[in-house]
């Protein structure tokens, strides 16, 4: 298959029709039909069956899908990298961050960075771990700050900070001492999603303790858990960064059981970093070390 064949095949898959693919590619519908037919002639089999209901991918086309999608992803990565080079890689840094770390760590770091490097520009995107990892692998960002979990062999994870999760209780709660997971479960513990980095830790310890929370809600965004506690929806367990943002709105107490989490600096293995990116990374390290000293 030629590159143009792959581009059209991917567009038809994405849009579900020849007309939709034409709109995505900004070309005429006959042009898409012609390229698709040419691809099928060269391959010796149909990629799609033409039915009254529209195009339906054939078994042969479905077998090609993973490879085509992987190649198309690499093509997009080349485009992103070329655009970065065009804009001036040395002065422009694209970084990712977990939502909680974006608020508590990256905001003050970016203020310091702007004072020290007024000519440098930064693009900050917050997201969940899987999204940040994929963006790094596709060269959409230079590095990311995230809560640790297992990473791809193509990525490097540098540990920066470790602590234990804490419990969030309503301000009028009479409890002052550390609380157990059993007590939290009895008081409507709002659960983190099991696929989440912190959720994996919490769910593992709950299983070890033989505890089953009664809450039916499983929430991925830590600040939403805090907001629900604030609204009277129960109690929660979050990272220390999220907890600090609610210092005067909620009661923050330790949890009896250890619920460890780690913050890592993620980068793509073998990807050189500009001097501006290295400066920003060092500012992040200093911020994390200062927070570690504060916790200690």
Tab-separated table of C-alpha atoms in Angstrom:
chain	number	residue	atom	x	y	z
A	1	UNK	CA	0.000	0.000	0.000
A	2	UNK	CA	1.213	3.477	-0.799
A	3	UNK	CA	1.125	6.256	1.755
A	4	UNK	CA	-1.866	7.888	0.026
A	5	UNK	CA	-3.742	4.564	0.131
A	6	UNK	CA	-3.114	4.320	3.877
A	7	UNK	CA	-4.248	7.918	4.416
A	8	UNK	CA	-7.524	7.297	2.581
A	9	UNK	CA	-8.099	3.928	4.280
A	10	UNK	CA	-7.595	5.561	7.694
A	11	UNK	CA	-9.915	8.449	6.796
A	12	UNK	CA	-12.701	6.090	5.671
A	13	UNK	CA	-12.285	4.078	8.884
A	14	UNK	CA	-12.502	7.246	10.938
A	15	UNK	CA	-15.413	8.840	9.082
A	16	UNK	CA	-17.342	5.686	8.217
A	17	UNK	CA	-18.028	6.754	4.633
A	18	UNK	CA	-16.366	7.992	1.455
A	19	UNK	CA	-18.073	11.374	1.719
A	20	UNK	CA	-16.963	11.746	5.322
A	21	UNK	CA	-13.400	10.784	4.416
A	22	UNK	CA	-13.425	13.379	1.646
A	23	UNK	CA	-14.393	16.068	4.158
A	24	UNK	CA	-11.636	14.966	6.555
A	25	UNK	CA	-9.019	15.060	3.800
A	26	UNK	CA	-10.451	18.210	2.204
A	27	UNK	CA	-10.643	16.563	-1.248
A	28	UNK	CA	-13.478	15.551	-3.552
A	29	UNK	CA	-15.529	12.383	-3.018
A	30	UNK	CA	-14.547	10.934	-6.463
A	31	UNK	CA	-10.902	11.430	-5.503
A	32	UNK	CA	-11.327	9.285	-2.362
A	33	UNK	CA	-13.251	6.605	-4.286
A	34	UNK	CA	-10.558	6.486	-6.965
A	35	UNK	CA	-7.679	6.123	-4.471
A	36	UNK	CA	-9.588	3.479	-2.482
A	37	UNK	CA	-10.313	1.457	-5.636
A	38	UNK	CA	-6.685	1.728	-6.728
A	39	UNK	CA	-5.520	0.451	-3.336
A	40	UNK	CA	-7.868	-2.536	-3.543
A	41	UNK	CA	-6.703	-3.336	-7.098
A	42	UNK	CA	-3.059	-3.321	-6.005
A	43	UNK	CA	-3.793	-5.428	-2.925
A	44	UNK	CA	-5.910	-7.949	-4.808
A	45	UNK	CA	-8.773	-7.863	-2.284
A	46	UNK	CA	-11.444	-5.444	-1.068
A	47	UNK	CA	-10.896	-3.336	2.015
A	48	UNK	CA	-14.614	-2.580	2.297
A	49	UNK	CA	-17.807	-4.263	1.123
A	50	UNK	CA	-20.239	-1.845	-0.556
A	51	UNK	CA	-23.732	-2.433	0.914
A	52	UNK	CA	-27.023	-0.471	0.768
A	53	UNK	CA	-26.275	0.595	4.341
A	54	UNK	CA	-22.825	1.885	3.421
A	55	UNK	CA	-19.237	0.635	3.595
A	56	UNK	CA	-18.501	-2.380	5.803
A	57	UNK	CA	-14.886	-3.312	6.453
A	58	UNK	CA	-13.889	-6.753	5.168
A	59	UNK	CA	-12.034	-9.370	7.271
A	60	UNK	CA	-8.901	-8.586	5.258
A	61	UNK	CA	-9.297	-4.878	5.942
A	62	UNK	CA	-9.810	-5.575	9.643
A	63	UNK	CA	-6.563	-7.578	9.716
A	64	UNK	CA	-4.741	-4.565	8.288
A	65	UNK	CA	-6.249	-2.090	10.763
A	66	UNK	CA	-3.730	-2.383	13.658
A	67	UNK	CA	-0.708	-1.980	11.378
A	68	UNK	CA	-2.274	0.877	9.443
A	69	UNK	CA	-3.275	2.691	12.626
A	70	UNK	CA	0.224	2.249	14.086
A	71	UNK	CA	1.825	3.607	10.913
A	72	UNK	CA	-0.617	6.505	10.766
A	73	UNK	CA	0.212	7.330	14.403
A	74	UNK	CA	3.916	7.494	13.487
A	75	UNK	CA	3.128	9.746	10.549
A	76	UNK	CA	1.255	12.101	12.892
A	77	UNK	CA	4.219	12.043	15.287
A	78	UNK	CA	6.533	13.108	12.459
A	79	UNK	CA	4.173	15.988	11.694
A	80	UNK	CA	4.121	17.137	15.317
A	81	UNK	CA	7.915	16.932	15.546
A	82	UNK	CA	8.351	18.859	12.291
A	83	UNK	CA	6.008	21.572	13.579
A	84	UNK	CA	7.986	21.780	16.804
A	85	UNK	CA	11.204	22.198	14.847
A	86	UNK	CA	9.579	24.843	12.647
A	87	UNK	CA	8.507	26.873	15.697
A	88	UNK	CA	11.983	26.760	17.183
A	89	UNK	CA	12.488	23.755	19.406
A	90	UNK	CA	15.105	25.442	21.543
A	91	UNK	CA	12.742	28.062	22.959
A	92	UNK	CA	9.429	26.185	23.011
A	93	UNK	CA	8.658	23.421	25.523
A	94	UNK	CA	5.549	21.257	25.572
A	95	UNK	CA	4.879	19.527	28.872
A	96	UNK	CA	2.157	17.390	30.356
A	97	UNK	CA	0.989	17.059	33.927
A	98	UNK	CA	-1.494	15.168	36.037
A	99	UNK	CA	-4.377	17.489	36.931
A	100	UNK	CA	-3.507	17.725	40.642
A	101	UNK	CA	0.173	18.373	39.912
A	102	UNK	CA	-0.722	21.012	37.341
A	103	UNK	CA	-2.465	23.069	40.021
A	104	UNK	CA	-0.049	22.568	42.911
A	105	UNK	CA	3.341	22.170	41.250
A	106	UNK	CA	3.346	23.417	37.674
A	107	UNK	CA	1.546	26.727	38.317
A	108	UNK	CA	4.223	28.164	40.670
A	109	UNK	CA	7.017	26.534	38.625
A	110	UNK	CA	5.824	28.256	35.445
A	111	UNK	CA	5.775	31.617	37.233
A	112	UNK	CA	9.426	31.105	38.253
A	113	UNK	CA	10.315	29.875	34.760
A	114	UNK	CA	8.817	32.957	33.108
A	115	UNK	CA	10.834	35.231	35.402
A	116	UNK	CA	14.089	33.390	34.656
A	117	UNK	CA	13.539	32.669	30.945
A	118	UNK	CA	11.328	35.387	29.453
A	119	UNK	CA	12.165	34.307	25.895
A	120	UNK	CA	11.041	30.720	26.470
A	121	UNK	CA	7.474	29.616	25.770
A	122	UNK	CA	5.685	26.739	27.451
A	123	UNK	CA	2.629	24.747	26.408
A	124	UNK	CA	1.115	22.908	29.403
A	125	UNK	CA	-1.476	20.160	28.973
A	126	UNK	CA	-3.053	18.339	31.915
A	127	UNK	CA	-4.348	14.806	31.525
A	128	UNK	CA	-4.470	11.288	32.910
A	129	UNK	CA	-1.488	8.938	32.849
A	130	UNK	CA	-2.391	6.964	29.712
A	131	UNK	CA	-2.968	10.144	27.702
A	132	UNK	CA	0.314	11.683	28.856
A	133	UNK	CA	2.221	8.494	28.010
A	134	UNK	CA	0.735	8.290	24.516
A	135	UNK	CA	1.500	11.952	23.838
A	136	UNK	CA	5.121	11.400	24.838
A	137	UNK	CA	5.424	8.334	22.619
A	138	UNK	CA	4.008	10.323	19.686
A	139	UNK	CA	6.368	13.288	20.261
A	140	UNK	CA	3.464	15.562	21.147
A	141	UNK	CA	5.260	16.745	24.292
A	142	UNK	CA	8.796	16.910	25.667
A	143	UNK	CA	8.188	15.525	29.147
A	144	UNK	CA	5.450	15.071	31.731
A	145	UNK	CA	4.906	15.134	35.497
A	146	UNK	CA	2.691	12.290	36.650
A	147	UNK	CA	1.723	9.939	39.454
A	148	UNK	CA	3.739	6.757	39.035
A	149	UNK	CA	2.536	3.511	37.549
A	150	UNK	CA	4.077	0.984	35.169
A	151	UNK	CA	5.575	2.729	32.134
A	152	UNK	CA	6.402	1.651	28.599
A	153	UNK	CA	9.977	0.501	27.906
A	154	UNK	CA	10.237	3.478	25.548
A	155	UNK	CA	9.794	5.923	28.433
A	156	UNK	CA	12.065	6.931	31.316
A	157	UNK	CA	10.525	7.530	34.761
A	158	UNK	CA	12.581	9.630	37.203
A	159	UNK	CA	11.229	9.480	40.801
A	160	UNK	CA	10.860	12.944	42.354
A	161	UNK	CA	8.571	12.650	45.372
A	162	UNK	CA	6.878	10.024	47.511
A	163	UNK	CA	4.297	10.223	50.287
A	164	UNK	CA	1.164	8.541	51.608
A	165	UNK	CA	-2.370	9.435	50.632
A	166	UNK	CA	-4.486	11.228	53.230
A	167	UNK	CA	-8.168	11.229	54.163
A	168	UNK	CA	-10.518	14.154	53.512
A	169	UNK	CA	-13.351	14.642	56.012
A	170	UNK	CA	-15.969	17.387	56.428
A	171	UNK	CA	-14.797	20.257	58.635
A	172	UNK	CA	-17.463	19.516	61.257
A	173	UNK	CA	-16.359	15.875	61.627
A	174	UNK	CA	-15.271	15.298	65.281
A	175	UNK	CA	-12.450	12.928	64.287
A	176	UNK	CA	-8.935	14.320	64.925
A	177	UNK	CA	-6.711	11.214	65.003
A	178	UNK	CA	-5.693	9.063	62.015
A	179	UNK	CA	-8.607	7.094	60.560
A	180	UNK	CA	-8.654	3.510	59.345
A	181	UNK	CA	-9.881	2.301	55.982
A	182	UNK	CA	-12.577	0.376	57.861
A	183	UNK	CA	-13.862	3.632	59.380
A	184	UNK	CA	-13.730	5.352	55.993
A	185	UNK	CA	-15.710	2.527	54.369
A	186	UNK	CA	-18.353	2.797	57.103
A	187	UNK	CA	-18.636	6.531	56.424
A	188	UNK	CA	-19.261	6.357	52.659
A	189	UNK	CA	-15.745	6.291	51.192
A	190	UNK	CA	-15.799	7.839	47.701
A	191	UNK	CA	-13.731	5.519	45.543
A	192	UNK	CA	-10.968	6.212	43.043
A	193	UNK	CA	-11.203	4.286	39.775
A	194	UNK	CA	-9.275	1.012	39.816
A	195	UNK	CA	-7.347	1.909	36.632
A	196	UNK	CA	-6.069	5.145	38.193
A	197	UNK	CA	-2.498	5.176	39.647
A	198	UNK	CA	-3.716	6.081	43.149
A	199	UNK	CA	-6.846	3.991	42.705
A	200	UNK	CA	-4.684	0.912	42.122
A	201	UNK	CA	-2.973	1.434	45.486
A	202	UNK	CA	-6.212	2.095	47.370
A	203	UNK	CA	-8.025	-0.890	45.872
A	204	UNK	CA	-5.083	-3.209	46.548
A	205	UNK	CA	-4.932	-2.278	50.245
A	206	UNK	CA	-8.725	-2.571	50.577
A	207	UNK	CA	-8.545	-6.103	49.151
A	208	UNK	CA	-5.705	-6.981	51.532
A	209	UNK	CA	-7.839	-5.757	54.446
A	210	UNK	CA	-10.899	-7.649	53.195
A	211	UNK	CA	-12.875	-4.398	52.955
A	212	UNK	CA	-15.622	-3.590	50.457
A	213	UNK	CA	-16.697	0.081	50.268
A	214	UNK	CA	-20.421	0.678	50.029
A	215	UNK	CA	-20.087	3.649	47.661
A	216	UNK	CA	-21.317	3.065	44.122
A	217	UNK	CA	-19.344	6.017	42.696
A	218	UNK	CA	-15.874	5.523	41.208
A	219	UNK	CA	-14.193	8.836	40.373
A	220	UNK	CA	-11.010	9.472	38.382
A	221	UNK	CA	-10.398	13.166	39.092
A	222	UNK	CA	-9.090	13.742	42.620
A	223	UNK	CA	-10.439	17.276	42.988
A	224	UNK	CA	-13.947	15.968	42.214
A	225	UNK	CA	-13.653	13.637	45.226
A	226	UNK	CA	-12.686	16.624	47.386
A	227	UNK	CA	-15.590	18.672	46.019
A	228	UNK	CA	-18.006	15.825	46.800
A	229	UNK	CA	-16.737	15.617	50.387
A	230	UNK	CA	-17.214	19.378	50.572
A	231	UNK	CA	-20.797	18.931	49.332
A	232	UNK	CA	-21.553	16.346	52.031
A	233	UNK	CA	-21.281	13.291	49.780
A	234	UNK	CA	-19.033	11.221	52.039
A	235	UNK	CA	-15.315	10.980	52.816
A	236	UNK	CA	-12.375	10.551	50.466
A	237	UNK	CA	-8.745	9.517	50.082
A	238	UNK	CA	-6.493	11.647	47.852
A	239	UNK	CA	-2.890	12.676	47.295
A	240	UNK	CA	-1.294	15.364	49.437
A	241	UNK	CA	-1.253	17.874	46.548
A	242	UNK	CA	-5.022	17.796	46.126
A	243	UNK	CA	-5.459	17.881	49.907
A	244	UNK	CA	-3.401	21.086	50.238
A	245	UNK	CA	-5.817	22.916	47.941
A	246	UNK	CA	-8.662	22.220	50.395
A	247	UNK	CA	-6.673	22.966	53.544
A	248	UNK	CA	-9.185	25.493	54.921
A	249	UNK	CA	-12.318	23.828	53.554
A	250	UNK	CA	-11.930	20.219	54.676
A	251	UNK	CA	-10.334	18.305	57.529
A	252	UNK	CA	-7.193	16.467	56.426
A	253	UNK	CA	-6.092	13.489	58.543
A	254	UNK	CA	-3.642	10.595	58.033
A	255	UNK	CA	-4.829	7.093	57.195
A	256	UNK	CA	-3.769	4.256	59.517
A	257	UNK	CA	-2.880	1.953	56.633
A	258	UNK	CA	-0.001	2.935	54.354
A	259	UNK	CA	-1.238	4.194	50.974
A	260	UNK	CA	2.010	5.150	49.201
A	261	UNK	CA	2.197	7.088	45.957
A	262	UNK	CA	5.050	8.509	43.922
A	263	UNK	CA	5.481	11.416	41.518
A	264	UNK	CA	7.689	10.864	38.475
A	265	UNK	CA	9.156	12.903	35.656
A	266	UNK	CA	8.374	11.099	32.400
A	267	UNK	CA	10.364	11.517	29.193
A	268	UNK	CA	10.854	9.580	25.971
A	269	UNK	CA	13.939	7.384	25.937
A	270	UNK	CA	16.558	8.720	23.508
A	271	UNK	CA	14.775	12.044	22.949
A	272	UNK	CA	17.208	14.968	23.425
A	273	UNK	CA	15.987	17.815	25.603
A	274	UNK	CA	16.618	21.464	24.795
A	275	UNK	CA	18.379	23.708	27.302
A	276	UNK	CA	15.074	25.459	28.022
A	277	UNK	CA	13.403	22.099	28.749
A	278	UNK	CA	16.287	21.109	31.046
A	279	UNK	CA	15.944	24.417	32.915
A	280	UNK	CA	12.237	23.802	33.420
A	281	UNK	CA	12.867	20.245	34.619
A	282	UNK	CA	15.368	21.496	37.188
A	283	UNK	CA	12.831	24.016	38.506
A	284	UNK	CA	10.329	21.161	38.883
A	285	UNK	CA	12.903	19.072	40.786
A	286	UNK	CA	13.620	21.951	43.171
A	287	UNK	CA	9.888	22.444	43.767
A	288	UNK	CA	9.357	18.749	44.499
A	289	UNK	CA	12.379	18.616	46.814
A	290	UNK	CA	11.074	21.662	48.702
A	291	UNK	CA	7.697	19.945	49.138
A	292	UNK	CA	9.453	16.807	50.400
A	293	UNK	CA	11.312	18.900	52.991
A	294	UNK	CA	8.027	20.556	54.015
A	295	UNK	CA	6.343	17.170	54.496
A	296	UNK	CA	9.326	15.868	56.438
